[in-house]
Amino acid sequence: MRQLLLLRHAKSSWDDTALDDFDRPLAQRGLNAARLIGRELAARDWLPDQVLVSSALRTRDTWRLVAAELPMHPRVAFVDALYDASAADILSQIHKVEPSSACLAVVGHNPGLEDLAKQLAGSGSETKTRKRLEEKFPTAALARFVFDGDWSGLSSGRLTHCLRPKDLS
């Protein structure tokens, strides 16, 4: 069984309006939330062996803070194509993942990440969890899926969790 973790970047700062969207850093709330999600991943033993991260500053910083809370260091790729990506674009990147990976994390942006999570939530997904996902997928939210098969054939999975930082603190 494989595990997919879709993590939306943590809350970014809008303090410097001159910055390009790609270069926005995390706000203090985002710094705290990213660490919290990292601790939760470690506590639940949801440890990715491979991570795809959008190359935008806020996603790189989110991953850096999450990773600092994990007991191991997975393979990480910073992927330009994940910035401002559609659900189809993100799924295309996932389809390229090495078959040896058992747990993949993707750190990206909305609306593409949320759209992909909703698209992947197939049969067997818990109704309450699916409802949480459909209500809102805020910054630093994490959707966890499990599925059988290879990454190249992923089209749906069982949504097991939809975690939000405000529910964890």
PDB file of C-alpha atoms in Angstrom:
ATOM      1  CA  MET A   1       0.000   0.000   0.000  1.00  0.00           C
ATOM      2  CA  ARG A   2       1.289   3.466  -0.913  1.00  0.00           C
ATOM      3  CA  GLN A   3       0.740   6.703   0.938  1.00  0.00           C
ATOM      4  CA  LEU A   4       0.364  10.175  -0.598  1.00  0.00           C
ATOM      5  CA  LEU A   5       0.550  13.327   1.513  1.00  0.00           C
ATOM      6  CA  LEU A   6      -0.665  16.549  -0.115  1.00  0.00           C
ATOM      7  CA  LEU A   7       0.482  19.552   1.910  1.00  0.00           C
ATOM      8  CA  ARG A   8      -0.534  23.098   1.102  1.00  0.00           C
ATOM      9  CA  HIS A   9       2.175  25.629   1.910  1.00  0.00           C
ATOM     10  CA  ALA A  10       1.886  27.425   5.236  1.00  0.00           C
ATOM     11  CA  LYS A  11       0.536  30.983   5.545  1.00  0.00           C
ATOM     12  CA  SER A  12       2.654  33.449   3.612  1.00  0.00           C
ATOM     13  CA  SER A  13       3.397  37.056   4.405  1.00  0.00           C
ATOM     14  CA  TRP A  14       2.008  39.938   2.408  1.00  0.00           C
ATOM     15  CA  ASP A  15       4.025  42.556   4.329  1.00  0.00           C
ATOM     16  CA  ASP A  16       6.240  43.458   1.376  1.00  0.00           C
ATOM     17  CA  THR A  17       3.890  44.238  -1.496  1.00  0.00           C
ATOM     18  CA  ALA A  18       6.852  44.812  -3.832  1.00  0.00           C
ATOM     19  CA  LEU A  19       7.769  41.122  -3.724  1.00  0.00           C
ATOM     20  CA  ASP A  20       6.792  38.878  -6.582  1.00  0.00           C
ATOM     21  CA  ASP A  21       4.287  36.183  -5.544  1.00  0.00           C
ATOM     22  CA  PHE A  22       6.933  33.502  -6.117  1.00  0.00           C
ATOM     23  CA  ASP A  23       9.241  35.153  -3.550  1.00  0.00           C
ATOM     24  CA  ARG A  24       6.803  35.659  -0.659  1.00  0.00           C
ATOM     25  CA  PRO A  25       8.134  34.309   2.660  1.00  0.00           C
ATOM     26  CA  LEU A  26       6.101  32.708   5.427  1.00  0.00           C
ATOM     27  CA  ALA A  27       4.264  34.792   8.002  1.00  0.00           C
ATOM     28  CA  GLN A  28       4.795  34.012  11.695  1.00  0.00           C
ATOM     29  CA  ARG A  29       1.548  32.024  11.698  1.00  0.00           C
ATOM     30  CA  GLY A  30       2.923  29.990   8.802  1.00  0.00           C
ATOM     31  CA  LEU A  31       6.212  29.322  10.569  1.00  0.00           C
ATOM     32  CA  ASN A  32       4.326  27.951  13.573  1.00  0.00           C
ATOM     33  CA  ALA A  33       1.901  25.889  11.471  1.00  0.00           C
ATOM     34  CA  ALA A  34       4.651  24.266   9.389  1.00  0.00           C
ATOM     35  CA  ARG A  35       6.470  23.113  12.531  1.00  0.00           C
ATOM     36  CA  LEU A  36       3.194  21.809  13.964  1.00  0.00           C
ATOM     37  CA  ILE A  37       2.458  19.771  10.834  1.00  0.00           C
ATOM     38  CA  GLY A  38       5.998  18.376  10.904  1.00  0.00           C
ATOM     39  CA  ARG A  39       5.568  17.243  14.501  1.00  0.00           C
ATOM     40  CA  GLU A  40       2.221  15.658  13.596  1.00  0.00           C
ATOM     41  CA  LEU A  41       3.735  13.746  10.680  1.00  0.00           C
ATOM     42  CA  ALA A  42       6.466  12.424  12.977  1.00  0.00           C
ATOM     43  CA  ALA A  43       4.001  11.507  15.747  1.00  0.00           C
ATOM     44  CA  ARG A  44       1.774   9.600  13.299  1.00  0.00           C
ATOM     45  CA  ASP A  45       4.766   7.966  11.602  1.00  0.00           C
ATOM     46  CA  TRP A  46       3.705   9.349   8.223  1.00  0.00           C
ATOM     47  CA  LEU A  47       7.242   9.687   6.958  1.00  0.00           C
ATOM     48  CA  PRO A  48       7.740  10.339   3.252  1.00  0.00           C
ATOM     49  CA  ASP A  49      10.669   8.724   1.499  1.00  0.00           C
ATOM     50  CA  GLN A  50      10.341  11.207  -1.361  1.00  0.00           C
ATOM     51  CA  VAL A  51       9.076  14.800  -1.483  1.00  0.00           C
ATOM     52  CA  LEU A  52       8.149  17.030  -4.408  1.00  0.00           C
ATOM     53  CA  VAL A  53       8.176  20.719  -3.477  1.00  0.00           C
ATOM     54  CA  SER A  54       7.170  23.714  -5.553  1.00  0.00           C
ATOM     55  CA  SER A  55      10.216  25.912  -6.022  1.00  0.00           C
ATOM     56  CA  ALA A  56       8.434  29.012  -4.652  1.00  0.00           C
ATOM     57  CA  LEU A  57       9.969  30.413  -1.450  1.00  0.00           C
ATOM     58  CA  ARG A  58       6.935  29.764   0.767  1.00  0.00           C
ATOM     59  CA  THR A  59       6.740  26.092  -0.219  1.00  0.00           C
ATOM     60  CA  ARG A  60      10.486  25.578   0.214  1.00  0.00           C
ATOM     61  CA  ASP A  61      10.311  27.222   3.648  1.00  0.00           C
ATOM     62  CA  THR A  62       7.257  25.153   4.597  1.00  0.00           C
ATOM     63  CA  TRP A  63       9.090  21.953   3.736  1.00  0.00           C
ATOM     64  CA  ARG A  64      12.276  23.056   5.527  1.00  0.00           C
ATOM     65  CA  LEU A  65      10.320  23.585   8.771  1.00  0.00           C
ATOM     66  CA  VAL A  66       8.304  20.368   8.399  1.00  0.00           C
ATOM     67  CA  ALA A  67      11.470  18.370   7.653  1.00  0.00           C
ATOM     68  CA  ALA A  68      13.231  19.742  10.736  1.00  0.00           C
ATOM     69  CA  GLU A  69      10.632  17.902  12.865  1.00  0.00           C
ATOM     70  CA  LEU A  70      11.080  14.530  11.129  1.00  0.00           C
ATOM     71  CA  PRO A  71      13.433  11.790  12.334  1.00  0.00           C
ATOM     72  CA  MET A  72      14.719  11.089   8.815  1.00  0.00           C
ATOM     73  CA  HIS A  73      15.611  12.934   5.618  1.00  0.00           C
ATOM     74  CA  PRO A  74      13.746  11.878   2.467  1.00  0.00           C
ATOM     75  CA  ARG A  75      14.795  12.562  -1.114  1.00  0.00           C
ATOM     76  CA  VAL A  76      13.582  16.051  -2.026  1.00  0.00           C
ATOM     77  CA  ALA A  77      13.072  17.593  -5.459  1.00  0.00           C
ATOM     78  CA  PHE A  78      12.221  21.250  -5.932  1.00  0.00           C
ATOM     79  CA  VAL A  79       9.996  21.334  -9.001  1.00  0.00           C
ATOM     80  CA  ASP A  80       9.325  24.542 -10.942  1.00  0.00           C
ATOM     81  CA  ALA A  81       6.302  22.930 -12.630  1.00  0.00           C
ATOM     82  CA  LEU A  82       4.482  22.699  -9.258  1.00  0.00           C
ATOM     83  CA  TYR A  83       4.279  26.479  -8.908  1.00  0.00           C
ATOM     84  CA  ASP A  84       0.805  27.654  -9.939  1.00  0.00           C
ATOM     85  CA  ALA A  85       0.101  24.116 -11.180  1.00  0.00           C
ATOM     86  CA  SER A  86      -3.305  22.682 -11.983  1.00  0.00           C
ATOM     87  CA  ALA A  87      -4.495  19.390 -10.507  1.00  0.00           C
ATOM     88  CA  ALA A  88      -3.581  17.682 -13.789  1.00  0.00           C
ATOM     89  CA  ASP A  89      -0.074  19.180 -13.725  1.00  0.00           C
ATOM     90  CA  ILE A  90       0.502  18.002 -10.143  1.00  0.00           C
ATOM     91  CA  LEU A  91      -0.779  14.533 -10.925  1.00  0.00           C
ATOM     92  CA  SER A  92       1.548  14.407 -13.935  1.00  0.00           C
ATOM     93  CA  GLN A  93       4.508  15.034 -11.596  1.00  0.00           C
ATOM     94  CA  ILE A  94       3.276  12.322  -9.209  1.00  0.00           C
ATOM     95  CA  HIS A  95       3.018   9.851 -12.099  1.00  0.00           C
ATOM     96  CA  LYS A  96       6.787  10.274 -12.650  1.00  0.00           C
ATOM     97  CA  VAL A  97       7.731   9.185  -9.106  1.00  0.00           C
ATOM     98  CA  GLU A  98      10.019   6.190  -8.796  1.00  0.00           C
ATOM     99  CA  PRO A  99       8.157   2.926  -8.159  1.00  0.00           C
ATOM    100  CA  SER A 100      10.372   2.265  -5.124  1.00  0.00           C
ATOM    101  CA  SER A 101       8.794   5.138  -3.162  1.00  0.00           C
ATOM    102  CA  ALA A 102       6.209   3.972  -0.640  1.00  0.00           C
ATOM    103  CA  CYS A 103       5.288   7.385   0.745  1.00  0.00           C
ATOM    104  CA  LEU A 104       5.316  10.601  -1.272  1.00  0.00           C
ATOM    105  CA  ALA A 105       4.687  14.119  -0.003  1.00  0.00           C
ATOM    106  CA  VAL A 106       3.831  16.976  -2.355  1.00  0.00           C
ATOM    107  CA  VAL A 107       4.108  20.548  -1.067  1.00  0.00           C
ATOM    108  CA  GLY A 108       2.252  22.959  -3.305  1.00  0.00           C
ATOM    109  CA  HIS A 109      -0.363  25.633  -3.832  1.00  0.00           C
ATOM    110  CA  ASN A 110      -4.076  26.116  -4.219  1.00  0.00           C
ATOM    111  CA  PRO A 111      -6.246  25.845  -6.149  1.00  0.00           C
ATOM    112  CA  GLY A 112      -4.402  22.986  -7.871  1.00  0.00           C
ATOM    113  CA  LEU A 113      -3.546  21.037  -4.726  1.00  0.00           C
ATOM    114  CA  GLU A 114      -7.052  21.234  -3.298  1.00  0.00           C
ATOM    115  CA  ASP A 115      -8.570  20.330  -6.661  1.00  0.00           C
ATOM    116  CA  LEU A 116      -6.296  17.297  -6.881  1.00  0.00           C
ATOM    117  CA  ALA A 117      -7.183  16.194  -3.356  1.00  0.00           C
ATOM    118  CA  LYS A 118     -10.890  16.361  -4.164  1.00  0.00           C
ATOM    119  CA  GLN A 119     -10.336  14.513  -7.456  1.00  0.00           C
ATOM    120  CA  LEU A 120      -8.339  11.714  -5.800  1.00  0.00           C
ATOM    121  CA  ALA A 121     -10.795  11.109  -2.928  1.00  0.00           C
ATOM    122  CA  GLY A 122     -12.245   7.903  -4.314  1.00  0.00           C
ATOM    123  CA  SER A 123     -14.451   5.185  -2.952  1.00  0.00           C
ATOM    124  CA  GLY A 124     -13.569   4.094   0.538  1.00  0.00           C
ATOM    125  CA  SER A 125     -12.798   7.647   1.595  1.00  0.00           C
ATOM    126  CA  GLU A 126     -14.326   8.442   4.927  1.00  0.00           C
ATOM    127  CA  THR A 127     -17.400  10.656   4.525  1.00  0.00           C
ATOM    128  CA  LYS A 128     -16.514  12.913   7.458  1.00  0.00           C
ATOM    129  CA  THR A 129     -12.963  13.367   6.160  1.00  0.00           C
ATOM    130  CA  ARG A 130     -14.144  14.075   2.618  1.00  0.00           C
ATOM    131  CA  LYS A 131     -16.566  16.673   3.992  1.00  0.00           C
ATOM    132  CA  ARG A 132     -13.697  18.399   5.849  1.00  0.00           C
ATOM    133  CA  LEU A 133     -11.729  18.531   2.613  1.00  0.00           C
ATOM    134  CA  GLU A 134     -14.672  19.933   0.681  1.00  0.00           C
ATOM    135  CA  GLU A 135     -15.362  22.602   3.323  1.00  0.00           C
ATOM    136  CA  LYS A 136     -11.915  24.150   3.210  1.00  0.00           C
ATOM    137  CA  PHE A 137      -8.281  23.291   2.499  1.00  0.00           C
ATOM    138  CA  PRO A 138      -6.501  26.184   4.246  1.00  0.00           C
ATOM    139  CA  THR A 139      -2.808  26.962   4.360  1.00  0.00           C
ATOM    140  CA  ALA A 140      -0.732  24.174   5.948  1.00  0.00           C
ATOM    141  CA  ALA A 141      -3.596  21.687   5.515  1.00  0.00           C
ATOM    142  CA  LEU A 142      -2.599  18.093   4.859  1.00  0.00           C
ATOM    143  CA  ALA A 143      -4.600  15.451   2.992  1.00  0.00           C
ATOM    144  CA  ARG A 144      -3.470  11.833   3.400  1.00  0.00           C
ATOM    145  CA  PHE A 145      -4.364   9.148   0.858  1.00  0.00           C
ATOM    146  CA  VAL A 146      -3.588   5.454   0.673  1.00  0.00           C
ATOM    147  CA  PHE A 147      -3.839   3.342  -2.472  1.00  0.00           C
ATOM    148  CA  ASP A 148      -2.570   0.187  -4.099  1.00  0.00           C
ATOM    149  CA  GLY A 149      -0.658   0.211  -7.346  1.00  0.00           C
ATOM    150  CA  ASP A 150       2.095   2.286  -8.872  1.00  0.00           C
ATOM    151  CA  TRP A 151       2.477   6.053  -8.867  1.00  0.00           C
ATOM    152  CA  SER A 152       2.218   6.044 -12.645  1.00  0.00           C
ATOM    153  CA  GLY A 153      -1.332   4.705 -12.450  1.00  0.00           C
ATOM    154  CA  LEU A 154      -2.657   6.825  -9.598  1.00  0.00           C
ATOM    155  CA  SER A 155      -6.134   8.157 -10.396  1.00  0.00           C
ATOM    156  CA  SER A 156      -7.880   7.813  -7.034  1.00  0.00           C
ATOM    157  CA  GLY A 157      -7.182   6.757  -3.491  1.00  0.00           C
ATOM    158  CA  ARG A 158      -8.766   6.438  -0.095  1.00  0.00           C
ATOM    159  CA  LEU A 159      -8.697   9.766   1.728  1.00  0.00           C
ATOM    160  CA  THR A 160      -7.953   8.844   5.341  1.00  0.00           C
ATOM    161  CA  HIS A 161      -7.207  12.226   6.931  1.00  0.00           C
ATOM    162  CA  CYS A 162      -7.588  15.932   6.311  1.00  0.00           C
ATOM    163  CA  LEU A 163      -5.589  17.774   8.968  1.00  0.00           C
ATOM    164  CA  ARG A 164      -5.659  21.499   9.606  1.00  0.00           C
ATOM    165  CA  PRO A 165      -3.204  23.271  11.931  1.00  0.00           C
ATOM    166  CA  LYS A 166      -5.978  24.946  13.930  1.00  0.00           C
ATOM    167  CA  ASP A 167      -7.342  21.493  14.829  1.00  0.00           C
ATOM    168  CA  LEU A 168      -3.944  20.296  16.082  1.00  0.00           C
ATOM    169  CA  SER A 169      -2.845  23.121  18.364  1.00  0.00           C
TER     170      SER A 169
END
